[in-house]
Amino acid sequence: MNTSNARPRRLSVLDAIFLQIETRDTPMHVASLQIFQLPETAPTDFIKSVVATLRSPGKIAHPWSLQLANVPLGSLAPAMAEATHIDMDYHVRHTCLPSPGGERELGELVSHLHSVILDRSRPLWTCHVIEGLENNRFAIYTKIHHSLTDGVRGAHMMCRCLGNEPGPDNWVAPWADAPQRRRPKTPPNGDAVADGSQELSIRGQLRSLGSAIAPLLKRKAGNEPVRIPFEAPACILNGPVTTARRVATQRLDLGRIKAVARSTNTSVNDVFLAICGTTLRRYLLEGGKLPESTLIAGVPVSLRANTLNPDSGNALGFFWSVLGTDKADPLDRLDAVHHSMAASKDHLQGIPGPARMNFTMMTMLPPMAVLLSGRGARVKPPMNVVISNVPGPDRPLYLGEARMEAMYPISIPIQGQSLNITCIGYDGQLSVGFTGSRETLPHLQRLAVYAAEALTELEDAAQLTNTTRPHDQQVQGETHG
């Protein structure tokens, strides 16, 4: 491998796991699909100049400059080192959609790109600038290995390089090692849990872990329990995963979701999880595959104290939440989600910061052991689906004069977890990416349509009339693949 003489840095256990469980059928990269609207005054070579800027950033910043190092026991404890040479023409590609350049053509391309495993002899990322998108738009699809970043940090890296206002010199490449003129503040994730800074002795941490485990073992009748791994029912969502991917996207109006949250005394994330529960209930009912007991979602929670740390890969834990798919009434479904998430959040918040990461790692180890074994599709699922809500900028961003219309997160199906649902907040919307195994989940695009209709169903159930809904409620859903 072509790396520098700098001392390689061993990855954390969690970062290393994302490398160790990767196979050709289960690539471990996450991606961002950004859609930009070109201004009418844009020169004919605008996109060509974007490609040129992305290919010539000067010095490249971490983690984009890192590649796997050849070290002793590297398969067990992998390490990263600075690459001495990065072929930017390889990493940044220029692609044109076939006519008519619609959402279907874009979806087919992105689904294919997301199926391709990253080359481990190079830094673990690629970028595709895609022109020819209808209505005078273009897209940028960027993927990076999950061992290098989690969703919160990844979203921050992709947004902080863009401008607050349109202008010719308002952006840089996300991998440019240059001072950023803007550090966009992102709204906090409602389920983020700070990692804390107080010190605890080993004895104190063990005592804290003991008190944290007790509620998981002693459950009181009538109280919503703190859910734990492997309580999920068997479901077609937990079948085998093959190489081919299918991607679907949807935009949900954040104002409408907030209105439902206010009227039901719940959180935005509660409402989003209930929307996902309604979507999956309908999808599975249509195929006669809905389990009698509720689906369980693994909900990543950020433990990150500093999104700007260039050497910080993943800092996350999991909540385990019911989705209320056993309930026919949408408000009952939302209520079940709300109480389940409240139990998990209250429990994790009660654990002192230094012990919190240890506790989340302890609860994640059994599911990770299943994933490492490659038998995820053959044993009882630790959860039925992973659903992530990533905070993002609440104002429009610009690449030159081109306004970013949407930014969709595209994530990872793994063996036994054939569907991933991730959303990111951007400029008054939740941009949702559904990523699934192509063979296991046919007609995946229906999930995007059902999600939009699930929000309307919740509004109707909460008696939010047309006059009380935000005027900009109609957002065109986009289905890919």
PDB file of N, CA, C and O in Angstrom, residues 8 19 36 67-68 108 130 132 146 164 168 173 192 239 279-280 292 312 317 342 355 363 370 410-411 441 458 473:
ATOM      1  N   PRO A   8       1.255   4.873  11.617  1.00  0.00           N
ATOM      2  CA  PRO A   8      -0.162   4.513  11.451  1.00  0.00           C
ATOM      3  C   PRO A   8      -0.907   4.607  12.780  1.00  0.00           C
ATOM      4  O   PRO A   8      -0.335   4.404  13.857  1.00  0.00           O
ATOM      5  N   LEU A  19     -14.917  -2.285   9.143  1.00  0.00           N
ATOM      6  CA  LEU A  19     -14.035  -2.900   8.139  1.00  0.00           C
ATOM      7  C   LEU A  19     -14.135  -4.418   8.175  1.00  0.00           C
ATOM      8  O   LEU A  19     -14.146  -5.090   7.135  1.00  0.00           O
ATOM      9  N   PHE A  36     -28.520  19.973  -6.738  1.00  0.00           N
ATOM     10  CA  PHE A  36     -28.316  21.418  -6.873  1.00  0.00           C
ATOM     11  C   PHE A  36     -29.118  21.970  -8.046  1.00  0.00           C
ATOM     12  O   PHE A  36     -29.234  21.327  -9.099  1.00  0.00           O
ATOM     13  N   GLN A  67      -5.617   6.054   4.320  1.00  0.00           N
ATOM     14  CA  GLN A  67      -5.873   4.757   3.734  1.00  0.00           C
ATOM     15  C   GLN A  67      -5.338   3.677   4.658  1.00  0.00           C
ATOM     16  O   GLN A  67      -4.554   3.943   5.586  1.00  0.00           O
ATOM     17  N   LEU A  68      -5.778   2.456   4.427  1.00  0.00           N
ATOM     18  CA  LEU A  68      -5.363   1.352   5.282  1.00  0.00           C
ATOM     19  C   LEU A  68      -3.853   1.160   5.234  1.00  0.00           C
ATOM     20  O   LEU A  68      -3.242   1.222   4.160  1.00  0.00           O
ATOM     21  N   GLU A 108     -31.463   4.901 -10.717  1.00  0.00           N
ATOM     22  CA  GLU A 108     -30.788   3.703 -11.201  1.00  0.00           C
ATOM     23  C   GLU A 108     -29.273   3.843 -11.105  1.00  0.00           C
ATOM     24  O   GLU A 108     -28.569   2.905 -10.725  1.00  0.00           O
ATOM     25  N   ILE A 130     -22.737  14.463 -11.202  1.00  0.00           N
ATOM     26  CA  ILE A 130     -23.693  13.908 -12.169  1.00  0.00           C
ATOM     27  C   ILE A 130     -24.459  15.046 -12.827  1.00  0.00           C
ATOM     28  O   ILE A 130     -25.266  15.725 -12.176  1.00  0.00           O
ATOM     29  N   GLY A 132     -26.878  16.490 -16.289  1.00  0.00           N
ATOM     30  CA  GLY A 132     -27.948  15.997 -17.141  1.00  0.00           C
ATOM     31  C   GLY A 132     -29.244  15.741 -16.403  1.00  0.00           C
ATOM     32  O   GLY A 132     -30.167  15.141 -16.952  1.00  0.00           O
ATOM     33  N   HIS A 146     -17.634   3.723   6.366  1.00  0.00           N
ATOM     34  CA  HIS A 146     -18.188   3.997   7.696  1.00  0.00           C
ATOM     35  C   HIS A 146     -17.116   3.915   8.778  1.00  0.00           C
ATOM     36  O   HIS A 146     -17.294   4.436   9.884  1.00  0.00           O
ATOM     37  N   ASN A 164     -23.223  30.243   2.606  1.00  0.00           N
ATOM     38  CA  ASN A 164     -24.532  30.691   3.093  1.00  0.00           C
ATOM     39  C   ASN A 164     -25.298  31.488   2.042  1.00  0.00           C
ATOM     40  O   ASN A 164     -26.528  31.550   2.084  1.00  0.00           O
ATOM     41  N   PRO A 168     -19.464  33.405  -6.361  1.00  0.00           N
ATOM     42  CA  PRO A 168     -18.512  32.591  -7.136  1.00  0.00           C
ATOM     43  C   PRO A 168     -17.459  31.888  -6.298  1.00  0.00           C
ATOM     44  O   PRO A 168     -16.941  30.848  -6.696  1.00  0.00           O
ATOM     45  N   ALA A 173     -13.829  22.246  -1.797  1.00  0.00           N
ATOM     46  CA  ALA A 173     -14.064  20.806  -1.778  1.00  0.00           C
ATOM     47  C   ALA A 173     -14.153  20.322  -0.330  1.00  0.00           C
ATOM     48  O   ALA A 173     -13.435  20.818   0.543  1.00  0.00           O
ATOM     49  N   ALA A 192     -29.574  13.125  20.612  1.00  0.00           N
ATOM     50  CA  ALA A 192     -28.145  13.158  20.891  1.00  0.00           C
ATOM     51  C   ALA A 192     -27.921  13.170  22.388  1.00  0.00           C
ATOM     52  O   ALA A 192     -28.640  13.813  23.137  1.00  0.00           O
ATOM     53  N   GLY A 239     -33.931 -10.606   6.276  1.00  0.00           N
ATOM     54  CA  GLY A 239     -33.452 -11.661   5.408  1.00  0.00           C
ATOM     55  C   GLY A 239     -32.040 -11.408   4.925  1.00  0.00           C
ATOM     56  O   GLY A 239     -31.377 -10.441   5.310  1.00  0.00           O
ATOM     57  N   THR A 279     -45.339   3.475   7.617  1.00  0.00           N
ATOM     58  CA  THR A 279     -44.859   3.102   6.282  1.00  0.00           C
ATOM     59  C   THR A 279     -44.567   1.607   6.207  1.00  0.00           C
ATOM     60  O   THR A 279     -44.986   0.917   5.269  1.00  0.00           O
ATOM     61  N   LEU A 280     -43.850   1.093   7.197  1.00  0.00           N
ATOM     62  CA  LEU A 280     -43.486  -0.325   7.190  1.00  0.00           C
ATOM     63  C   LEU A 280     -44.697  -1.218   7.443  1.00  0.00           C
ATOM     64  O   LEU A 280     -44.816  -2.300   6.852  1.00  0.00           O
ATOM     65  N   GLU A 292     -47.118 -10.149  14.176  1.00  0.00           N
ATOM     66  CA  GLU A 292     -48.165  -9.775  15.134  1.00  0.00           C
ATOM     67  C   GLU A 292     -47.644  -8.798  16.177  1.00  0.00           C
ATOM     68  O   GLU A 292     -48.353  -7.888  16.589  1.00  0.00           O
ATOM     69  N   SER A 312     -11.576  11.661  14.637  1.00  0.00           N
ATOM     70  CA  SER A 312     -12.667  10.954  15.296  1.00  0.00           C
ATOM     71  C   SER A 312     -13.537  10.279  14.251  1.00  0.00           C
ATOM     72  O   SER A 312     -14.097  10.936  13.384  1.00  0.00           O
ATOM     73  N   GLY A 317     -24.061   5.318  19.862  1.00  0.00           N
ATOM     74  CA  GLY A 317     -24.650   4.184  20.539  1.00  0.00           C
ATOM     75  C   GLY A 317     -25.999   3.901  19.897  1.00  0.00           C
ATOM     76  O   GLY A 317     -26.307   4.418  18.815  1.00  0.00           O
ATOM     77  N   ALA A 342     -38.816   7.612  25.219  1.00  0.00           N
ATOM     78  CA  ALA A 342     -38.618   8.315  26.494  1.00  0.00           C
ATOM     79  C   ALA A 342     -37.951   7.398  27.510  1.00  0.00           C
ATOM     80  O   ALA A 342     -37.059   7.824  28.255  1.00  0.00           O
ATOM     81  N   ALA A 355     -19.139   6.434  31.768  1.00  0.00           N
ATOM     82  CA  ALA A 355     -19.652   5.064  31.724  1.00  0.00           C
ATOM     83  C   ALA A 355     -20.625   4.864  30.573  1.00  0.00           C
ATOM     84  O   ALA A 355     -20.942   3.729  30.221  1.00  0.00           O
ATOM     85  N   THR A 363     -23.987  -3.012  25.148  1.00  0.00           N
ATOM     86  CA  THR A 363     -25.261  -3.419  24.555  1.00  0.00           C
ATOM     87  C   THR A 363     -25.144  -3.637  23.053  1.00  0.00           C
ATOM     88  O   THR A 363     -25.935  -4.381  22.474  1.00  0.00           O
ATOM     89  N   VAL A 370     -23.041 -10.906  16.178  1.00  0.00           N
ATOM     90  CA  VAL A 370     -23.857 -11.578  15.167  1.00  0.00           C
ATOM     91  C   VAL A 370     -23.447 -11.125  13.771  1.00  0.00           C
ATOM     92  O   VAL A 370     -23.298 -11.932  12.846  1.00  0.00           O
ATOM     93  N   ILE A 410     -27.651   8.179   2.251  1.00  0.00           N
ATOM     94  CA  ILE A 410     -27.802   6.822   1.732  1.00  0.00           C
ATOM     95  C   ILE A 410     -26.900   5.935   2.569  1.00  0.00           C
ATOM     96  O   ILE A 410     -25.693   6.167   2.645  1.00  0.00           O
ATOM     97  N   SER A 411     -27.473   4.911   3.186  1.00  0.00           N
ATOM     98  CA  SER A 411     -26.732   4.198   4.223  1.00  0.00           C
ATOM     99  C   SER A 411     -26.508   2.730   3.885  1.00  0.00           C
ATOM    100  O   SER A 411     -26.360   2.370   2.721  1.00  0.00           O
ATOM    101  N   LEU A 441     -36.179  -6.724  -0.925  1.00  0.00           N
ATOM    102  CA  LEU A 441     -37.243  -5.721  -0.819  1.00  0.00           C
ATOM    103  C   LEU A 441     -37.610  -5.178  -2.193  1.00  0.00           C
ATOM    104  O   LEU A 441     -37.186  -4.083  -2.591  1.00  0.00           O
ATOM    105  N   LEU A 458     -51.239  11.102   9.984  1.00  0.00           N
ATOM    106  CA  LEU A 458     -51.036  11.583  11.351  1.00  0.00           C
ATOM    107  C   LEU A 458     -51.678  12.956  11.553  1.00  0.00           C
ATOM    108  O   LEU A 458     -52.277  13.225  12.600  1.00  0.00           O
ATOM    109  N   GLN A 473     -46.966  22.826   2.642  1.00  0.00           N
ATOM    110  CA  GLN A 473     -46.997  21.410   2.984  1.00  0.00           C
ATOM    111  C   GLN A 473     -46.727  20.512   1.797  1.00  0.00           C
ATOM    112  O   GLN A 473     -46.230  19.401   1.969  1.00  0.00           O
TER     113      GLN A 473
END
